[in-house]
Short mmCIF file of C-alpha atoms and ligand atoms in Angstrom, two decimals:
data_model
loop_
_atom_site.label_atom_id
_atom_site.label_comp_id
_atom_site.label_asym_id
_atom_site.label_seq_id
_atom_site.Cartn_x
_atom_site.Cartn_y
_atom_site.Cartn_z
CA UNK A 2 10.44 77.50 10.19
CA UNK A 3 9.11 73.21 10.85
CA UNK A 4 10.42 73.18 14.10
CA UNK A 5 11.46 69.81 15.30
CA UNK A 6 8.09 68.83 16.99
CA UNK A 7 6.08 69.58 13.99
CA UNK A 8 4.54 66.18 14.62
CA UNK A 9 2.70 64.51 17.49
CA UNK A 10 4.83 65.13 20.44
CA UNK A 11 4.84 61.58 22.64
CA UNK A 12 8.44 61.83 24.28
CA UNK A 13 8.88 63.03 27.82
CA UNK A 14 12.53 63.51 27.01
CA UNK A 15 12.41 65.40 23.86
CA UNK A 16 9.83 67.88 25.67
CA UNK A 17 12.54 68.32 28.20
CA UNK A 18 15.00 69.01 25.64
CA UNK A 19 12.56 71.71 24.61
CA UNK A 20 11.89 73.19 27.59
CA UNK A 21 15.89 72.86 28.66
CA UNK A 22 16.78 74.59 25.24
CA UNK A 23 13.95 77.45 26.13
CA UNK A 24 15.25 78.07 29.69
CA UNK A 25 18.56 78.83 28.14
CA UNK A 26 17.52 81.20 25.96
CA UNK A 27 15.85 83.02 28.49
CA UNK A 28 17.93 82.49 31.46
CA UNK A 29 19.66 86.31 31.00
CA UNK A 30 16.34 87.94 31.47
CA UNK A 31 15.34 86.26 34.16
CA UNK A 32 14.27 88.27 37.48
CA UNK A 33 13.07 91.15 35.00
CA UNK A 34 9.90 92.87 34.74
CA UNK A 35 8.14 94.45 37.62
CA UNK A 36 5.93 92.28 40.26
CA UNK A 37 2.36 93.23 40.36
CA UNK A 38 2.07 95.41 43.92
CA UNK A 39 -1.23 96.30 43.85
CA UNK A 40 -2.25 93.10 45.28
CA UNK A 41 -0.05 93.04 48.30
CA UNK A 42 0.35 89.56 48.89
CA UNK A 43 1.39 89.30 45.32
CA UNK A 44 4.12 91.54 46.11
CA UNK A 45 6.34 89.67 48.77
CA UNK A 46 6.50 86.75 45.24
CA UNK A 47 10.58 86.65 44.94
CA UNK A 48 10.86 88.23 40.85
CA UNK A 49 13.67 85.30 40.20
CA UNK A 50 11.32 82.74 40.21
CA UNK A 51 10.45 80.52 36.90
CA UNK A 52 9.20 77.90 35.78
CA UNK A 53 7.63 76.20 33.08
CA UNK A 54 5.62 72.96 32.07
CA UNK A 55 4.04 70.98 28.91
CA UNK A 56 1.91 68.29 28.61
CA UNK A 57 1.36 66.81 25.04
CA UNK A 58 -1.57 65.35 23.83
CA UNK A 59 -0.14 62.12 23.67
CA UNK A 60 0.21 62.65 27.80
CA UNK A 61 4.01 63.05 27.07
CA UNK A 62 5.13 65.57 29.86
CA UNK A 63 8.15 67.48 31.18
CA UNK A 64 8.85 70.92 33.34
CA UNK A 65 11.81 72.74 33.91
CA UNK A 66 12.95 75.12 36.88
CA UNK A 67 9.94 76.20 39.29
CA UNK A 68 7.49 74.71 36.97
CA UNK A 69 6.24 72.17 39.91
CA UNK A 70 5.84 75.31 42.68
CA UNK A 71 2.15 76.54 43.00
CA UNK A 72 1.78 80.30 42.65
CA UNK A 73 -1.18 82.64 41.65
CA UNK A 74 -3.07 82.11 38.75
CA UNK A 75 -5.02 85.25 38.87
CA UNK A 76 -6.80 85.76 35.73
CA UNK A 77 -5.80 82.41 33.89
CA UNK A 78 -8.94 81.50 36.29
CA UNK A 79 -11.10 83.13 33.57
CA UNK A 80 -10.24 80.82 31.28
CA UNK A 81 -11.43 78.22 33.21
CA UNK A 82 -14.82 79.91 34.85
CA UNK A 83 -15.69 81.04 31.31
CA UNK A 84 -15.52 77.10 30.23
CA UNK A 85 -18.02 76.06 33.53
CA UNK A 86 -19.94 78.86 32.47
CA UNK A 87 -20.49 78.05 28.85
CA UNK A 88 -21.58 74.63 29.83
CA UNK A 89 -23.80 76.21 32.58
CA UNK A 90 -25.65 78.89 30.65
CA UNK A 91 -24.28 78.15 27.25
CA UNK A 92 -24.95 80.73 24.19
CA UNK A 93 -26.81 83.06 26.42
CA UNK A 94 -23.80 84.47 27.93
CA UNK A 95 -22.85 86.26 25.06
CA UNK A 96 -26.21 88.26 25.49
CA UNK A 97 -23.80 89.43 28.88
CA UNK A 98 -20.61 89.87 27.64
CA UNK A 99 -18.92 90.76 24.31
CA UNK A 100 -16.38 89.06 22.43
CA UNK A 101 -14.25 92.08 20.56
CA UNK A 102 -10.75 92.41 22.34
CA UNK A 103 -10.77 95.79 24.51
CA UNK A 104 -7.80 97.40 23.84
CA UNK A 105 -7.81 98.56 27.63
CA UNK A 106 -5.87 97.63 30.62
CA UNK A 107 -7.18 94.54 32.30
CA UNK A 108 -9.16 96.78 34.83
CA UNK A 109 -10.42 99.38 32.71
CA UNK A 110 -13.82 101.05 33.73
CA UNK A 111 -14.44 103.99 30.87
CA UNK A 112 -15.45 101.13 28.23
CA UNK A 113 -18.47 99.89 30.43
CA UNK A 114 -20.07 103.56 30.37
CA UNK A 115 -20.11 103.61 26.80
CA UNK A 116 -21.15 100.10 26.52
CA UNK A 117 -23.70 100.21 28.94
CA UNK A 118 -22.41 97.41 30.84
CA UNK A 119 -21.76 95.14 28.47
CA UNK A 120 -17.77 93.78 29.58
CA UNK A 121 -16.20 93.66 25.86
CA UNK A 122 -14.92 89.74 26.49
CA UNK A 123 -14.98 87.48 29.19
CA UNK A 124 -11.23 87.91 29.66
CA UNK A 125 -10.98 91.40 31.05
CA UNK A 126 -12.02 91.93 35.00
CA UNK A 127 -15.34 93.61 33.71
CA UNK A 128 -16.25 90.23 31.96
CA UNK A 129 -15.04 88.12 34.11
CA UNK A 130 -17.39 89.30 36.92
CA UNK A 131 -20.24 88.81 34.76
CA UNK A 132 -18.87 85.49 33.92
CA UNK A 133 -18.44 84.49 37.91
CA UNK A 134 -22.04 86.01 38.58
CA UNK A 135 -23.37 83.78 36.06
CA UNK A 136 -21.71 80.42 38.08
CA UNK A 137 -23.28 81.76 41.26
CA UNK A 138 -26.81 81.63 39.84
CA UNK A 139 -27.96 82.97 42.73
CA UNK A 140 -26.30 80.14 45.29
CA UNK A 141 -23.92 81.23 48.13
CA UNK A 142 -20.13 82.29 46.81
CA UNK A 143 -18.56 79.02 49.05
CA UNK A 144 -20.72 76.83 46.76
CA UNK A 145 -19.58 78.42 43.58
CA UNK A 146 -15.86 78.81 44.94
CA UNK A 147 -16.26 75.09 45.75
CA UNK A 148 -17.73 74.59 42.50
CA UNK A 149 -14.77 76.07 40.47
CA UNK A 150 -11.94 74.79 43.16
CA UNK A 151 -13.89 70.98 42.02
CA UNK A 152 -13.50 71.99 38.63
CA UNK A 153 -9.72 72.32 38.59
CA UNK A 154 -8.91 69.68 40.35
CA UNK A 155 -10.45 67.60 37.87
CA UNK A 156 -9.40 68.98 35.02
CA UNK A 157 -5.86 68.82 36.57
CA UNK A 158 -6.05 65.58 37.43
CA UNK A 159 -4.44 66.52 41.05
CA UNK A 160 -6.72 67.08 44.23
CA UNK A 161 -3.91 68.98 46.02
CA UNK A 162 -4.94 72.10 43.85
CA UNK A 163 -6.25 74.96 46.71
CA UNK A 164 -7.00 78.54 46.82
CA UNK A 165 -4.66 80.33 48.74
CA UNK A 166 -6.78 82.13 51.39
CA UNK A 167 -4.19 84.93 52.01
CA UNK A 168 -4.02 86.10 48.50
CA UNK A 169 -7.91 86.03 48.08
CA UNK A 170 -8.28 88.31 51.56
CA UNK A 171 -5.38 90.49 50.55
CA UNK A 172 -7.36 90.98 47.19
CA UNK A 173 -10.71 91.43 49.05
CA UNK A 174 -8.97 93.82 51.19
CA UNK A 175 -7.72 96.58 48.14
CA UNK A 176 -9.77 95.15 45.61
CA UNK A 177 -11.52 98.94 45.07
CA UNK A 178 -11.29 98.91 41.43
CA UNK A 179 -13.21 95.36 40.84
CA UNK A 180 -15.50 96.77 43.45
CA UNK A 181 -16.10 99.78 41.03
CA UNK A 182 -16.33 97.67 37.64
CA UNK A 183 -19.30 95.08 39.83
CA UNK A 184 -21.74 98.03 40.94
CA UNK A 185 -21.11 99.68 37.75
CA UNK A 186 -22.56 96.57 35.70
CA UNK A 187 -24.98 95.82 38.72
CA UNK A 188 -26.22 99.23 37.71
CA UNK A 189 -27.15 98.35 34.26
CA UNK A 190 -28.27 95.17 35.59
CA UNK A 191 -26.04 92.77 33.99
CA UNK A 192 -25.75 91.13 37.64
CA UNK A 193 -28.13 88.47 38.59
CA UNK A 194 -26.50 88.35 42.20
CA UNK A 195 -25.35 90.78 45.23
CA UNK A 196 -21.92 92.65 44.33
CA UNK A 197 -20.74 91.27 47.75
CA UNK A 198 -21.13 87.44 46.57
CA UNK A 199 -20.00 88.18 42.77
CA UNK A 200 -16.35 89.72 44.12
CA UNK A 201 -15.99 87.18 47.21
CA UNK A 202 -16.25 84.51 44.31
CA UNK A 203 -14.15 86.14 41.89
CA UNK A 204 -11.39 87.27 44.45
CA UNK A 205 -11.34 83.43 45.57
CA UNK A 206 -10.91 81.95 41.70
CA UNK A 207 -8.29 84.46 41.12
CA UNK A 208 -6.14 83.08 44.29
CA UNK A 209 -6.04 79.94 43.02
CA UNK A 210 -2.76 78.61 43.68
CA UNK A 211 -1.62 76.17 40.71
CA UNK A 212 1.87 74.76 39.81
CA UNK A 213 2.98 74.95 35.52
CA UNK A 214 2.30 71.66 35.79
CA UNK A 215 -0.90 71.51 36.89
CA UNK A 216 -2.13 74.68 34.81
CA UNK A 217 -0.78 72.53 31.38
CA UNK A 218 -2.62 69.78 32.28
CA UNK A 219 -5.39 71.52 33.11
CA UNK A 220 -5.51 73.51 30.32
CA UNK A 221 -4.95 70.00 27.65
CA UNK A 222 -8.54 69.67 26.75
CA UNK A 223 -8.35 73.37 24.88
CA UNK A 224 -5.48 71.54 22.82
CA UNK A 225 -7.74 68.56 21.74
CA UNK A 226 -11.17 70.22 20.77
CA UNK A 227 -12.38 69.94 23.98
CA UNK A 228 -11.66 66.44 24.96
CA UNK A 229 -9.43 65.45 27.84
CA UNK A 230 -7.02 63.34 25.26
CA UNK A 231 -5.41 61.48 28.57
CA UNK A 232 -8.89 60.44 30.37
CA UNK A 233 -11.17 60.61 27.35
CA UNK A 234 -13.96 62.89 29.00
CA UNK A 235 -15.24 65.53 26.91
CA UNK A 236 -14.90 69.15 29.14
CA UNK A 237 -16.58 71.32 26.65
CA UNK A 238 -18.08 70.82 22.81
CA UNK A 239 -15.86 71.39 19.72
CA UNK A 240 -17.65 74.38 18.83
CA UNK A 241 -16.83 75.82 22.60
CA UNK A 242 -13.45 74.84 22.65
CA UNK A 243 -12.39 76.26 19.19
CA UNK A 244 -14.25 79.56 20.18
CA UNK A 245 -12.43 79.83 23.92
CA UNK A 246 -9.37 79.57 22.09
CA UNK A 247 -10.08 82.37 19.19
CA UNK A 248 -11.25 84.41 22.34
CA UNK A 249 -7.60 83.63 24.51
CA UNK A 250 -6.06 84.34 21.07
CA UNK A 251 -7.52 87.98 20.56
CA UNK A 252 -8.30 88.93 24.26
CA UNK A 253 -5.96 87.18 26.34
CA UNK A 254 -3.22 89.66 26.97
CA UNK A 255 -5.63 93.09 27.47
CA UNK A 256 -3.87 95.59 25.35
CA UNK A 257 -1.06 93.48 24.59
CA UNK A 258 -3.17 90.73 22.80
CA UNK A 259 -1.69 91.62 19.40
CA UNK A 260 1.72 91.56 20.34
CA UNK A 261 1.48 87.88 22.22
CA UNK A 262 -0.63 87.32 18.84
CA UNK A 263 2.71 88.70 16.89
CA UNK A 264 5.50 87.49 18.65
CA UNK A 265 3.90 83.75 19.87
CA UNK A 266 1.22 83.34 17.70
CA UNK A 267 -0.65 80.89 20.23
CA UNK A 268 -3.72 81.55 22.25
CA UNK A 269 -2.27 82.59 25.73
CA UNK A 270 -4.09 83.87 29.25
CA UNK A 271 -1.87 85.54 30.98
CA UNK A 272 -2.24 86.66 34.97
CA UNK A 273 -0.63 89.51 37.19
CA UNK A 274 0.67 86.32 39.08
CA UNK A 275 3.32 85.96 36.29
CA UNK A 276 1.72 82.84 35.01
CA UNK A 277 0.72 82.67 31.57
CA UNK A 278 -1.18 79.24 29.75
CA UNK A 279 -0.81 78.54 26.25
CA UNK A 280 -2.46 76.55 23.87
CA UNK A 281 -0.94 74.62 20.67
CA UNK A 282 -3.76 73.09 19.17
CA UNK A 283 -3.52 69.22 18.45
CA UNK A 284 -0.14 69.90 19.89
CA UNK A 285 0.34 70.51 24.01
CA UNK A 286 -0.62 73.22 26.66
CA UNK A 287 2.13 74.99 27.88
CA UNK A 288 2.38 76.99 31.43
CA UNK A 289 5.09 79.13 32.51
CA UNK A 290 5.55 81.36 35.43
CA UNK A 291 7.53 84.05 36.22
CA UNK A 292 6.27 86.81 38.87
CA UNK A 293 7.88 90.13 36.73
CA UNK A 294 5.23 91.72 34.49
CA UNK A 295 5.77 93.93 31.32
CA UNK A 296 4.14 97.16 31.77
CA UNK A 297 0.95 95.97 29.92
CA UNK A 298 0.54 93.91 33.42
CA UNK A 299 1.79 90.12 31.58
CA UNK A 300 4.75 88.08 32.35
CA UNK A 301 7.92 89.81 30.70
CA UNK A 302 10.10 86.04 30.89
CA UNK A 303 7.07 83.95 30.41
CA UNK A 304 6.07 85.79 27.18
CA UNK A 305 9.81 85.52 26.23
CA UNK A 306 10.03 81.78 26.95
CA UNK A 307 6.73 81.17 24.65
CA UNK A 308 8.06 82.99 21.93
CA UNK A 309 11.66 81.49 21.97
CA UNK A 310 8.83 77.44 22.30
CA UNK A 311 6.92 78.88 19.23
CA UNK A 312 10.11 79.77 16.85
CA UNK A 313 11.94 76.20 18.03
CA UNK A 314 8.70 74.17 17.95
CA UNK A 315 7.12 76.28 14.89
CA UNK A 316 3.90 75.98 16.63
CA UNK A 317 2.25 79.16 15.89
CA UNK A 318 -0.83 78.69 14.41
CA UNK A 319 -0.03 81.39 11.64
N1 LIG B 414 -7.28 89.36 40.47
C1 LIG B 414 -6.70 90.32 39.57
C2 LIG B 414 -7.54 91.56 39.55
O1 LIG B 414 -8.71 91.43 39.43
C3 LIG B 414 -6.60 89.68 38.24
C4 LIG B 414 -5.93 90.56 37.22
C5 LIG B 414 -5.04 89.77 36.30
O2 LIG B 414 -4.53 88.70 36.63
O3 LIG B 414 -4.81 90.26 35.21
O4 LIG B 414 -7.08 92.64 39.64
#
């Protein structure tokens, strides 16, 4: 179906027609889905909350419901640390880390025995450690936490962005399975730096504590081949952005990725904070939150909401 933005989008009001229209159609389901408890702080999150933003690459905007509240990215981070780290180490990471979706649940360990310690993609906990240990390159965690904290803020154009200390100690303080997957890959040596610093770092990225809003814009650059369309700057090269976005497409929802793939049909990261970023190429980014996960650990209403924007929008890049 040619939805009715099958064009440039450069009207704030007809992206808040879309995102009205959206809320609607999700508005029975909302409060559903189960918030992620393992993470204790993550737990208290009220399940009724959502919210949801776009920004176009014509720096049209609009957000509906919660979609200016900050709330836990979790691992949408990876997204973002696997973009420093590209332009940090560039092709040499993939000597580290795979690129093959997993099939596993986001914390799986029995893939890294077989695989010698290899993460499959930068997008499950496994890779993303070896992603974070390759932005510490062997400097102290608060300088690589400052590092990536600097990084969104710029990209989101807002230096209000902050990590939210609570969630990072309450993950620090039960984190025992990312504690397993980091000594298991220090033990095939595909850690450059202490355990202690790589899951200090990586606790701290994942309680990042972004609004919609700020996630879309964030995000933007991934929609316009790397290039921040509204300032101009180029984040990351063409060939990096297309290949972030073929990796969010096939890895970006853990053993769910072909069903996002299926029913959206956009590349998505999605984190057990509820929030979810999606990417229409040439198009917009799109962020929505809300806290109650589907039992593959990804936001049951957000995935809902970006399924009813791809059939009205006909965005999907199928
Ligand atoms: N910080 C979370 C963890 O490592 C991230 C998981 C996620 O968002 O999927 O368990």
């Amino acid at each position: 179906m040619q939805g009715i933005l099958g064009r440039i989008v450069e009207n704030n009001a007809e992206l808040a027609g879309l995102l009205a229209a959206v809320a609607a159609d999700v508005a029975p389901q909302i409060g559903t889905g189960r918030v992620a408890d393992y993470i204790p702080a993550l737990a208290r999150v009220d399940p009724r909350r959502f919210g949801m933003a776009i920004v176009a690459c014509s720096g049209a905007s609009a957000f509906t419901g919660d979609g200016e509240a900050p709330f836990s990215i979790q691992s949408v981070s990876k997204v973002f640390t696997l973009t420093l780290a590209l332009g940090r180490v560039g092709d040499a990471l993939w000597r580290r880390v795979g690129r093959e979706p997993s099939g596993s649940p986001f914390n799986s360990i029995v893939q890294l025995e077989h695989e010698r310690g290899i993460p499959r993609n930068p997008l499950i906990n496994a890779g993303a450690l070896v992603v974070t240990d390759a932005i510490l390159a062997r400097r102290r965690p608060e300088i690589a936490i400052a590092e990536i904290l600097a990084y969104l803020r710029e990209l989101s154009d807002d230096p209000t962005v902050n990590v939210d200390r609570e969630v990072a100690k309450s993950e620090a303080d039960t984190g025992f399975r990312n504690a397993s997957l980091a000594n298991f890959i220090k033990a095939f040596g595909n850690l450059d730096n202490p355990v202690a610093s790589v899951l200090e770092t990586y606790f701290n990225q994942c309680a990042l504590a972004m609004s919609c809003r700020q996630l879309a814009r964030a995000g933007l650059f991934l929609a316009n081949r790397g290039v921040d369309p509204v300032g101009g700057q180029r984040i990351v090269d063409e060939e990096a952005a297309r290949r972030i976005n073929a990796i969010m497409m096939t890895c970006g929802h853990y053993d769910a990725s072909g069903d996002f793939a299926f029913r959206v049909g956009l590349p998505g990261k999605s984190g057990v904070g509820g929030g979810i970023l999606a990417i229409a190429p040439r198009r917009a980014a799109i962020a929505v939150w809300a806290p109650g996960l589907n039992s593959a650990g990804n936001s049951l209403v957000g995935s809902l909401a970006l399924e009813s924007l791809a059939r009205r929008t006909g965005w999907s890049v199928f």
